[in-house]
XYZ file of C-alpha atoms in Angstrom:
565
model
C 0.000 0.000 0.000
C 1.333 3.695 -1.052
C 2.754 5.375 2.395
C 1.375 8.979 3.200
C -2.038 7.573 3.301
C -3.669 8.291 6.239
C -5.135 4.386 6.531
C -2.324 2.849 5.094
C -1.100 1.923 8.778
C -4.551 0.759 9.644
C -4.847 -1.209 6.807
C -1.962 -2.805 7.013
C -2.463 -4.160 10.546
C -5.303 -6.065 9.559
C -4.181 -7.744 6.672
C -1.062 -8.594 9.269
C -4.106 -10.182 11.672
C -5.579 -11.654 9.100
C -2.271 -13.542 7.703
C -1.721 -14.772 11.152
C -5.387 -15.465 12.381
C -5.333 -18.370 14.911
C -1.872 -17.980 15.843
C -1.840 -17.135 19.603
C 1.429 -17.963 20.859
C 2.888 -14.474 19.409
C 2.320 -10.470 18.694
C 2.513 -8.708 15.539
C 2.445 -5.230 15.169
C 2.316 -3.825 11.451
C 5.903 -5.024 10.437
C 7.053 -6.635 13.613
C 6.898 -9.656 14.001
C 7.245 -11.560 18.001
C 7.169 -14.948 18.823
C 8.970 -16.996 21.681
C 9.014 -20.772 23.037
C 10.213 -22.342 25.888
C 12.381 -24.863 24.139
C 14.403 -25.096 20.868
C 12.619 -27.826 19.249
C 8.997 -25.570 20.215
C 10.753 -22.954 18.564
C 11.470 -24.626 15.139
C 8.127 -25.896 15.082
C 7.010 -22.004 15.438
C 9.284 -20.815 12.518
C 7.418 -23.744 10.276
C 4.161 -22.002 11.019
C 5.163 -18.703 10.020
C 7.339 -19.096 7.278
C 4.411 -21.540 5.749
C 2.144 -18.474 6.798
C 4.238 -15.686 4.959
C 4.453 -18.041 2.110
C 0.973 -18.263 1.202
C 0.434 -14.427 1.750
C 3.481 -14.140 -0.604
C 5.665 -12.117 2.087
C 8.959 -11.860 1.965
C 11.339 -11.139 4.792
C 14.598 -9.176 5.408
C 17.148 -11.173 7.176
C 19.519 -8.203 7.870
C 17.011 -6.500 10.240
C 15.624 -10.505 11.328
C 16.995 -11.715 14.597
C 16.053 -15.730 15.566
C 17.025 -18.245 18.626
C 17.644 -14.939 21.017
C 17.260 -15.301 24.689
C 16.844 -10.908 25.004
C 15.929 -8.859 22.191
C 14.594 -4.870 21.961
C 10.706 -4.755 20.782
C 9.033 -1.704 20.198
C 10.837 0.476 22.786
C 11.260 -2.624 25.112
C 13.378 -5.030 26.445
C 12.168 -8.652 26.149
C 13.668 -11.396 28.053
C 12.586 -14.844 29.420
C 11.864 -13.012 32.536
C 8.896 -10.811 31.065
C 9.798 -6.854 29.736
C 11.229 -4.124 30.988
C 12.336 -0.742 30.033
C 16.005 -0.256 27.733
C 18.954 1.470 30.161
C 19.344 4.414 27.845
C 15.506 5.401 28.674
C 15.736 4.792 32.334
C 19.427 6.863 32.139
C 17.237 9.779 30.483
C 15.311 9.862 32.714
C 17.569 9.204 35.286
C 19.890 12.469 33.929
C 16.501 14.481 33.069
C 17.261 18.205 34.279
C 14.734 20.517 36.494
C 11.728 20.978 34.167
C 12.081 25.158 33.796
C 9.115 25.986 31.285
C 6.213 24.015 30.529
C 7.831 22.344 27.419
C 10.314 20.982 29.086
C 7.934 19.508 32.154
C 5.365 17.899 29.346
C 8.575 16.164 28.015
C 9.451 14.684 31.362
C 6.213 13.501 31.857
C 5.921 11.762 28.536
C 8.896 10.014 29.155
C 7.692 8.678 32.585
C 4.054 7.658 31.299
C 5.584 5.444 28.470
C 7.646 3.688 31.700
C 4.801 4.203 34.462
C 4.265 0.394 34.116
C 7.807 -0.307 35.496
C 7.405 2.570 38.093
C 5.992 1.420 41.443
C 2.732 3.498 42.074
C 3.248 5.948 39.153
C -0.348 7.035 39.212
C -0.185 8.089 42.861
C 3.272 9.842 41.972
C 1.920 12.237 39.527
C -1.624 12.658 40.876
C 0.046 15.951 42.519
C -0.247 17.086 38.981
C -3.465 16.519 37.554
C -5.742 16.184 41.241
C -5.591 20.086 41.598
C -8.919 21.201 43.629
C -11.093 22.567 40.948
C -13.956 24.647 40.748
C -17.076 25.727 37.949
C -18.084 29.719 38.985
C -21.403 30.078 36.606
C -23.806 32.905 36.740
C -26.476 33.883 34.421
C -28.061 37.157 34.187
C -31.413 38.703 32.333
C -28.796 38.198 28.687
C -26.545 35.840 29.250
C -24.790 32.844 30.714
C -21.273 33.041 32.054
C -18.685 30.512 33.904
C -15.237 30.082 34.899
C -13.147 26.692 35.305
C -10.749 27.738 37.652
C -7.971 25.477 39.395
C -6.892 26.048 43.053
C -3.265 26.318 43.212
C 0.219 27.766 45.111
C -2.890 29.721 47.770
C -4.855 31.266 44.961
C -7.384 30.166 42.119
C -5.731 30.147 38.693
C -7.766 30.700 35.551
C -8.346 27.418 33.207
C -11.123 28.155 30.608
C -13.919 31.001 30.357
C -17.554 29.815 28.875
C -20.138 32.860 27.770
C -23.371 32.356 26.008
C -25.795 34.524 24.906
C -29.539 34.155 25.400
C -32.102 33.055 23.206
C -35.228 34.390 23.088
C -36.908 31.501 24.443
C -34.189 30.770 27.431
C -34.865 34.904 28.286
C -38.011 33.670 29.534
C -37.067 31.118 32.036
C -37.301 32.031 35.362
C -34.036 32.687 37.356
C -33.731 29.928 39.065
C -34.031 27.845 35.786
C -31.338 30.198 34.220
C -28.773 29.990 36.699
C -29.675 25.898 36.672
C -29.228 25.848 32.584
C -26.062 27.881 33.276
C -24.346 24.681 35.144
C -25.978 22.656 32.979
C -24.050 24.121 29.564
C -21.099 25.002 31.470
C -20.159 21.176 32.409
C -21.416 20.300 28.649
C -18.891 22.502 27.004
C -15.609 21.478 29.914
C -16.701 17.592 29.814
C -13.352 16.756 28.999
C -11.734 18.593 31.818
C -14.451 17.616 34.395
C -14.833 14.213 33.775
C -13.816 11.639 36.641
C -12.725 14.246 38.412
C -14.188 15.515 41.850
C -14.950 19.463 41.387
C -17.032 22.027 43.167
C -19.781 24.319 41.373
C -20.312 27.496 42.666
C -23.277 29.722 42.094
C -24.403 32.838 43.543
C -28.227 31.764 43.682
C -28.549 29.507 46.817
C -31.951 27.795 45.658
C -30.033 25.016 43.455
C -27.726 23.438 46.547
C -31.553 21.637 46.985
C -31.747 20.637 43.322
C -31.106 17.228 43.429
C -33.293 16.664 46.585
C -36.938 18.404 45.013
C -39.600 16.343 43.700
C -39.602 15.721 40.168
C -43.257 17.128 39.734
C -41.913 20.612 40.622
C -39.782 20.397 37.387
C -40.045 20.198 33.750
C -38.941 17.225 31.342
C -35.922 19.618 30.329
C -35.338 20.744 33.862
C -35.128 17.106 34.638
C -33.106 16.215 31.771
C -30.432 19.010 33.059
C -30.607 17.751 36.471
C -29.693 14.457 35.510
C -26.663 14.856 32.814
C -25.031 16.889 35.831
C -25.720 14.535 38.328
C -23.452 11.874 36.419
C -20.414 13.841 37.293
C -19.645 13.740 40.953
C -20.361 17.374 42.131
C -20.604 19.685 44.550
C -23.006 22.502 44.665
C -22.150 25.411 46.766
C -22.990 28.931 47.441
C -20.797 32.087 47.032
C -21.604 35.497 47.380
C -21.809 37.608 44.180
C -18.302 39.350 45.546
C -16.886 36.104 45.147
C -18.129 35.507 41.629
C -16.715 38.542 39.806
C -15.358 37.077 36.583
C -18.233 34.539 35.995
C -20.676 37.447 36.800
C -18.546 40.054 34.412
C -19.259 37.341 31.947
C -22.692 37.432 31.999
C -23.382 40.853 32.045
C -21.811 41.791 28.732
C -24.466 44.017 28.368
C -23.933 46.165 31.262
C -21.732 49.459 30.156
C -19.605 50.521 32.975
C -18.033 54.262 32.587
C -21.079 55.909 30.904
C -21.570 59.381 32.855
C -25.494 60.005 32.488
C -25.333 62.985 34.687
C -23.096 64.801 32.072
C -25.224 63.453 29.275
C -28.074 65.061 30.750
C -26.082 68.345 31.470
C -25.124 68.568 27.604
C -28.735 67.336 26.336
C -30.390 71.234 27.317
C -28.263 73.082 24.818
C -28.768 70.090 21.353
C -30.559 70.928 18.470
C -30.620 67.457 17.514
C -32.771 66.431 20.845
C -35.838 68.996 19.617
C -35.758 67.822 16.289
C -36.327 64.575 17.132
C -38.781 65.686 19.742
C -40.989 67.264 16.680
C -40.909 63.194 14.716
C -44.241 62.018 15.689
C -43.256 57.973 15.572
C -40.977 58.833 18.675
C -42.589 59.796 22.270
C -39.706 61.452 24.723
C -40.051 61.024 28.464
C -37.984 63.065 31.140
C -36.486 60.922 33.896
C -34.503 61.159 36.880
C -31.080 59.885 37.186
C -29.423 59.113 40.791
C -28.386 62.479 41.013
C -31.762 64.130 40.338
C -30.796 65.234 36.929
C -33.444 65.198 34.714
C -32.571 62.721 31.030
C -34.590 62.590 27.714
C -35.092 59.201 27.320
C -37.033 57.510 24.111
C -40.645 54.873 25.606
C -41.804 54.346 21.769
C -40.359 51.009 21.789
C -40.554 48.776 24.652
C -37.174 49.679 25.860
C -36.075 52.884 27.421
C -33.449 54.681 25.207
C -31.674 57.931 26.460
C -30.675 60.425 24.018
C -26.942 60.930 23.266
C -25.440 64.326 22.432
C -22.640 64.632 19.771
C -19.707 64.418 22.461
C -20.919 61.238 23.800
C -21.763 58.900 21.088
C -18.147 57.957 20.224
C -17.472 57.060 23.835
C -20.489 54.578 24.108
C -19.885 53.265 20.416
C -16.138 52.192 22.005
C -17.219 50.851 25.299
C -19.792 48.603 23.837
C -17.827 47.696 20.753
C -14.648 46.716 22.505
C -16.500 43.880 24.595
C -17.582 41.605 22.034
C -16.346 43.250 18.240
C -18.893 41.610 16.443
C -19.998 42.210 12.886
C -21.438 45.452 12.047
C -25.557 44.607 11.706
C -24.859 42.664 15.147
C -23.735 46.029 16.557
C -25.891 48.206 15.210
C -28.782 46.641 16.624
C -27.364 46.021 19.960
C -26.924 49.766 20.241
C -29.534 51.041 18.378
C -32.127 49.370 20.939
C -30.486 50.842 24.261
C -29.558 54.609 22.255
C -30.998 57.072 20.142
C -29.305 59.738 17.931
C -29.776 61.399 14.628
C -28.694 58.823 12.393
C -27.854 56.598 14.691
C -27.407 53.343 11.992
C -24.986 55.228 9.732
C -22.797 56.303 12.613
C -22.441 52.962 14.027
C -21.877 51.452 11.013
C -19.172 53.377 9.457
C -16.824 52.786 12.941
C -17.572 49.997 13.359
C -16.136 49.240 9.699
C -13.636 51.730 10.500
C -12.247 49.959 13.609
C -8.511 49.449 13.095
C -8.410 45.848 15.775
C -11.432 44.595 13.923
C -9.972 45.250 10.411
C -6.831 43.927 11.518
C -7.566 40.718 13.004
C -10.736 39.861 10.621
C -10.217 38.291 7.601
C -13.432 37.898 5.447
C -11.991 37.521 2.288
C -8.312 37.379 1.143
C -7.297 39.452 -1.982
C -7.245 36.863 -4.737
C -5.400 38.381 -7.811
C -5.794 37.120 -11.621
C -2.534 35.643 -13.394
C -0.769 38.616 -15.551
C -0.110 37.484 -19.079
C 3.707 38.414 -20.272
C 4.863 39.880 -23.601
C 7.365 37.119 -24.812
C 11.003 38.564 -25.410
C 12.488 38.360 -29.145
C 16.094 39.011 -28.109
C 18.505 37.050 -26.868
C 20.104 38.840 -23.033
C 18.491 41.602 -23.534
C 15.724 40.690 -20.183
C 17.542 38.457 -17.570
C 16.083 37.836 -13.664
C 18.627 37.958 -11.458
C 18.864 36.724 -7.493
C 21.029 35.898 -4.438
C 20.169 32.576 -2.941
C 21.900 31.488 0.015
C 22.872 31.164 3.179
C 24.739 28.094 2.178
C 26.944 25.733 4.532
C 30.636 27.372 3.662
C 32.465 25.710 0.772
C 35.732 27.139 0.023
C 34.751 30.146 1.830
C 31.784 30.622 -0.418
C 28.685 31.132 1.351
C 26.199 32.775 -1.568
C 25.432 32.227 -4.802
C 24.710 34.914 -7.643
C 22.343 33.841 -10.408
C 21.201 35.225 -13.520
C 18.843 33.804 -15.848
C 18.034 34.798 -19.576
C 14.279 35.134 -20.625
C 14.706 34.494 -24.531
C 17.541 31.527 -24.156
C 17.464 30.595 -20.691
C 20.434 30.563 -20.633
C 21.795 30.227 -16.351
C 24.971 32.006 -14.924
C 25.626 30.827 -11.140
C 28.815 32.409 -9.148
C 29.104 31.942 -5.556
C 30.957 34.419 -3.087
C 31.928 34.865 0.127
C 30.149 37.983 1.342
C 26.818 39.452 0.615
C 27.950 43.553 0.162
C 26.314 45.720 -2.638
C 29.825 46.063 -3.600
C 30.245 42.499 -4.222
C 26.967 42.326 -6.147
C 27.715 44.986 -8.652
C 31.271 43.653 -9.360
C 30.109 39.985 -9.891
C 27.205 41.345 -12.057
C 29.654 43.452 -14.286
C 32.464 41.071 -14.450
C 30.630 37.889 -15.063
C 27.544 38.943 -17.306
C 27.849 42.479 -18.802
C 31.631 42.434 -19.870
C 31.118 38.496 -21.334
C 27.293 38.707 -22.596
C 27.148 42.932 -23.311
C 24.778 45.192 -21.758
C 20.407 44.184 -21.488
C 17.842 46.050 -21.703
C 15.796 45.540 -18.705
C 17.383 43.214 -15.244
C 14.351 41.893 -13.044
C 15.508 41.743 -9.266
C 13.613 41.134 -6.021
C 13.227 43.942 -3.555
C 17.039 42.860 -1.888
C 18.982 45.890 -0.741
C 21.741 45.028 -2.816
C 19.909 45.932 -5.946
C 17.857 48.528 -4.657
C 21.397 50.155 -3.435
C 22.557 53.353 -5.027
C 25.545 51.640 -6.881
C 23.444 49.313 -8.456
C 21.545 51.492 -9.798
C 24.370 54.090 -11.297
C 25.334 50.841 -13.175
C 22.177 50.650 -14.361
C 22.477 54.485 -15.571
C 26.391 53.903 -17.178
C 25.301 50.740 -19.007
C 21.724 52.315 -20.112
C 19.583 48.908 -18.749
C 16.133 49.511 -16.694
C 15.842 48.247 -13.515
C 12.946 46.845 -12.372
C 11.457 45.356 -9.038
C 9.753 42.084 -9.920
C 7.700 40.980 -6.606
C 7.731 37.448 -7.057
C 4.100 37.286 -7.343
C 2.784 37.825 -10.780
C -0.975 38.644 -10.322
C -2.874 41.811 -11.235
C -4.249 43.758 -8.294
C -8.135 43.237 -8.163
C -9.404 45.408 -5.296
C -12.634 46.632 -7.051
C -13.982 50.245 -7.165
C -12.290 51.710 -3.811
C -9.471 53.960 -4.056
C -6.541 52.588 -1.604
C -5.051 55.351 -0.079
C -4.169 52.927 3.078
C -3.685 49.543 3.309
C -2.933 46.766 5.599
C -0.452 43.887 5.112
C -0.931 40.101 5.400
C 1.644 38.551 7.796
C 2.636 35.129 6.379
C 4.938 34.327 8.782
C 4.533 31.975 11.913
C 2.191 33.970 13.862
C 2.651 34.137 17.978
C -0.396 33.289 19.488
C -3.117 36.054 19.262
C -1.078 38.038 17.360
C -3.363 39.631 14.296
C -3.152 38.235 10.456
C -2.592 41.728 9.510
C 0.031 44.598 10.215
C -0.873 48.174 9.703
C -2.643 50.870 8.562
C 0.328 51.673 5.867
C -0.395 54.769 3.744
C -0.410 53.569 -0.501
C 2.260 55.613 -2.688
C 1.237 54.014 -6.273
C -0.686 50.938 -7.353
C 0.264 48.954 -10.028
C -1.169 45.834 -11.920
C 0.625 43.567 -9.645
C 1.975 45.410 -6.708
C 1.443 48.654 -4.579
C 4.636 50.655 -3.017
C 3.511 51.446 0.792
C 5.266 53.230 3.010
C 6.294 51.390 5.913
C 8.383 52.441 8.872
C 9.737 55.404 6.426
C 10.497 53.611 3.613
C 8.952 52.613 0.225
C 8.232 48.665 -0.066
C 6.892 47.135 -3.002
C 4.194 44.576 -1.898
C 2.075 42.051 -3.531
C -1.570 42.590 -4.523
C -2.600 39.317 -2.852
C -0.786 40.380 0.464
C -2.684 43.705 0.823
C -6.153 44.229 2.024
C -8.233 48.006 1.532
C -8.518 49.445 4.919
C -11.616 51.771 5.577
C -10.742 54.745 7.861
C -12.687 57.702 8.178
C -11.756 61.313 6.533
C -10.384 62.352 10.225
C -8.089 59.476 10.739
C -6.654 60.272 7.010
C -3.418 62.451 7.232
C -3.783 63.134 3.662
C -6.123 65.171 1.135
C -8.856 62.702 0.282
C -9.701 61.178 -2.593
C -6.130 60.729 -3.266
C -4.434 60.663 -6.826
C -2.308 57.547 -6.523
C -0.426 56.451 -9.503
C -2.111 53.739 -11.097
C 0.159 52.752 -14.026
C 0.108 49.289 -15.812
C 2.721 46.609 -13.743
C 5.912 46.114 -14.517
C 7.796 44.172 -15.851
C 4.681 43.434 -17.750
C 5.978 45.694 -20.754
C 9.798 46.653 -20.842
């Protein structure tokens, strides 16, 4: 069977079963093969039966790597002897020699190499219980929105966070009562850490008292779901306790994403008495205005058409709110309009929210809804021999005769390949290989392709490229035409496609655009101007204040080279 499948192993273990079906007195595992006897003549009569075996399966074996008549042998990472198996001395020595575990890498690797010996290692699973038999604890709350809990682990004096669990909720679960809420709370939070939880003793603690008598009501005081919830929790062992709502602060935090902390209504209702936009929508008829009283006795319009209460925002406010409430969840930009639309009113309140909200640089930068996918350029063949060549540096290589680098150069009409190596990788070096070993054997071309490397893109280069008349042109390795529709980029950001660190966004910037071409767009990053792919770049939307220059912008938009020379 071909090898990279991903059932080739599988499949060949059972046709290994099947060839040796009946045969007891050995294992097999995919191309080992393990048999042993008490005496010699037992033994012989063993070797019969398989080699008849691999002969009618037509198997053939390798005697170089075959080893017969042995009284100890290695096995699959063991030692086998007459007395039974037991681990090889270089294993037990690395173990033995293991260093203090210093990061978290290095302790999973000394625990792997004790589990595959734990069998040899006298009460191995009370040895390590230290490290998996941490007290923990489920914190769930639930609140008129959502659900919220918290897996934490009790460790070194103080609980350590393990997983967080929010849900939002549905219209019909917003109808439960609360005791049912906080109860469907547990019941979703030990669904979702099952895997953590099970067989493990752990504690869940709740803020509403009424569910440590859960388990002891009569089942005609609860529903068939109720019931069903009841009894998927009570086939983990747990513990239901009560904690005050102190206690409870991160599972509570995450249930009350809707809450906005920081929102001064006392100021809001100071700067409502001198906004036009308040009367005017005073005089719509389809909205009905209410004054109320804040804690401080200050007097707030408020909105009562719909069947939520919605205080009026003044100009200097709604940017504020807009941040505090988008920076909890960042959803998608219908989500939040509607979210905020229902607690707040404002003169177009929609078209506000949804230009920041698509004009929100995290959100932009760590979303990726669709990559830039660029059509293949076509490429005017060349009728002249030398007169277009690509050339590169490729290298670091191991040193041969002090040459580390290599210099190639490749003609488009004959391709026709020049390779030098050399020793170091200067600008200086460049430009004297390229002159000695192409333009004063081959003459002077028209156009030289190069990457972005600083060599080339260094001033001496490019006075060569002035004394021996020849273009130079960028070529960005990725020959695709830029397709970002109808906007006009005046900023961009930049795909990463490097090993990313965890949580660290797909895309760097906001990088302003210099020109656009077919196939590439110089940015300006960090000062200087990079050519970068069309595929790597996506538009960014930013509003006309965040925009250092004039807008709309007249970028340079002229067909991609070296498309034409």
């Amino acid at each position: 069977m071909s090898f990279g499948l991903r059932n080739a192993p599988s499949t060949f273990q059972r046709f290994i079963n099947e060839m040796f079906l009946g045969l007891d007195f050995f294992p097999a595992y995919l191309d080992d093969i393990l048999f042993a006897s008490s005496t010699e003549d037992e033994h012989s009569e063993y070797l019969k039966v398989v080699f008849s075996r691999l002969v009618k399966y037509a198997i053939r074996i390798n005697l170089g790597q075959s080893v017969m008549e042995e009284n100890r042998l290695e096995f699959l990472g063991y030692m086998i002897t007459s007395e039974g198996s037991k681990s090889l001395p270089e294993k037990v020595n690395a173990i033995l020699n293991y260093g203090l575990p210093e990061i978290i890498h290095e302790m999973r690797t000394f625990l792997s190499l004790i589990n595959f010996n734990r069998r040899y290692i006298k009460d191995s699973e009370k040895i390590q219980a230290v490290h998996h038999e941490y007290l923990k604890a489920l914190f769930t709350d639930a609140s008129d929105h959502a659900f919220g809990s918290v897996l934490q682990q009790f460790e070194e004096d103080s609980w350590k966070h393990l997983a967080f669990f929010p849900r939002k909720l549905s219209n019909a679960q917003k109808g439960y009562s609360t005791c049912y809420k906080e109860q469907s709370g547990i019941y979703l939070s030990i669904k979702q850490f099952k895997h953590i939880l099970e067989r493990r003793h752990f504690t869940v603690c709740t803020v509403h008292k009424p569910l440590m008598s859960a388990f002891q009501q009569k089942n005609e005081k609860a529903s068939p779901r109720q019931l069903g919830h009841l009894q998927y929790i009570s086939e983990l062992y747990t513990d239901i306790r009560h904690i005050g709502g102190k206690e409870n602060i991160f599972a509570d935090s995450l249930s009350r994403i809707e809450s906005i902390p920081e929102i001064d209504y006392d100021k809001i209702a100071d700067a409502q008495i001198d906004s036009k936009d308040l009367n005017e929508l005073r005089s719509k008829p389809s909205l009905h205005f209410k004054q109320y009283s804040s804690d401080s006795g200050k007097l707030l319009w408020c909105d009562i058409s719909t069947t939520k209460i919605r205080p009026f925002i003044p100009q200097d406010f709604r940017m504020h709110i807009f941040q505090k409430i988008h920076s909890l969840a960042h959803p998608g930009v219908k989500s939040r309009v509607k979210q905020i639309a229902s607690r707040f009113i404002w003169i177009n309140i929609r078209k506000d929210i949804t230009q920041w909200a698509k004009s929100f640089i995290h959100c932009q930068k760590n979303k990726i809804n669709r990559h830039t996918r660029a059509q293949i350029a076509t490429y005017i063949e060349v009728d002249d021999r030398f007169s277009v060549i690509n050339i590169d540096i490729i290298g670091l290589f191991p040193t041969s005769e002090g040459r580390k680098y290599c210099f190639t150069c490749i003609d488009r009409f004959t391709c026709w390949i020049e390779v030098i190596p050399f020793a170091n990788l200067t600008a200086e070096i460049v430009a004297r290989i390229f002159y000695d070993y192409w333009i004063s054997r081959l003459g002077m071309p028209y156009c030289v392709i190069t990457d972005q490397g600083s060599e080339f893109r260094s001033e001496l280069f490019k006075n060569i490229g002035v004394i021996c008349r020849f273009k130079i042109l960028a070529d960005i390795l990725n020959k695709r035409v830029l397709s970002i529709r109808t906007c006009i980029l005046v900023h961009v950001f930049i795909r990463f496609d490097g090993v990313r660190k965890p949580l660290e966004p797909p895309y760097d910037g906001s990088f302003p655009v210099l020109r656009r071409h077919e196939m590439h767009s110089a940015v300006t990053i960090k000062g200087k101007d990079i050519n970068t792919s069309a595929d790597r770049l996506k538009p960014a939307y930013l509003l006309l204040a965040d925009v250092d220059v004039p807008y709309p912008k007249k970028i340079d938009t002229s067909p991609a080279l070296p498309n034409k020379f």
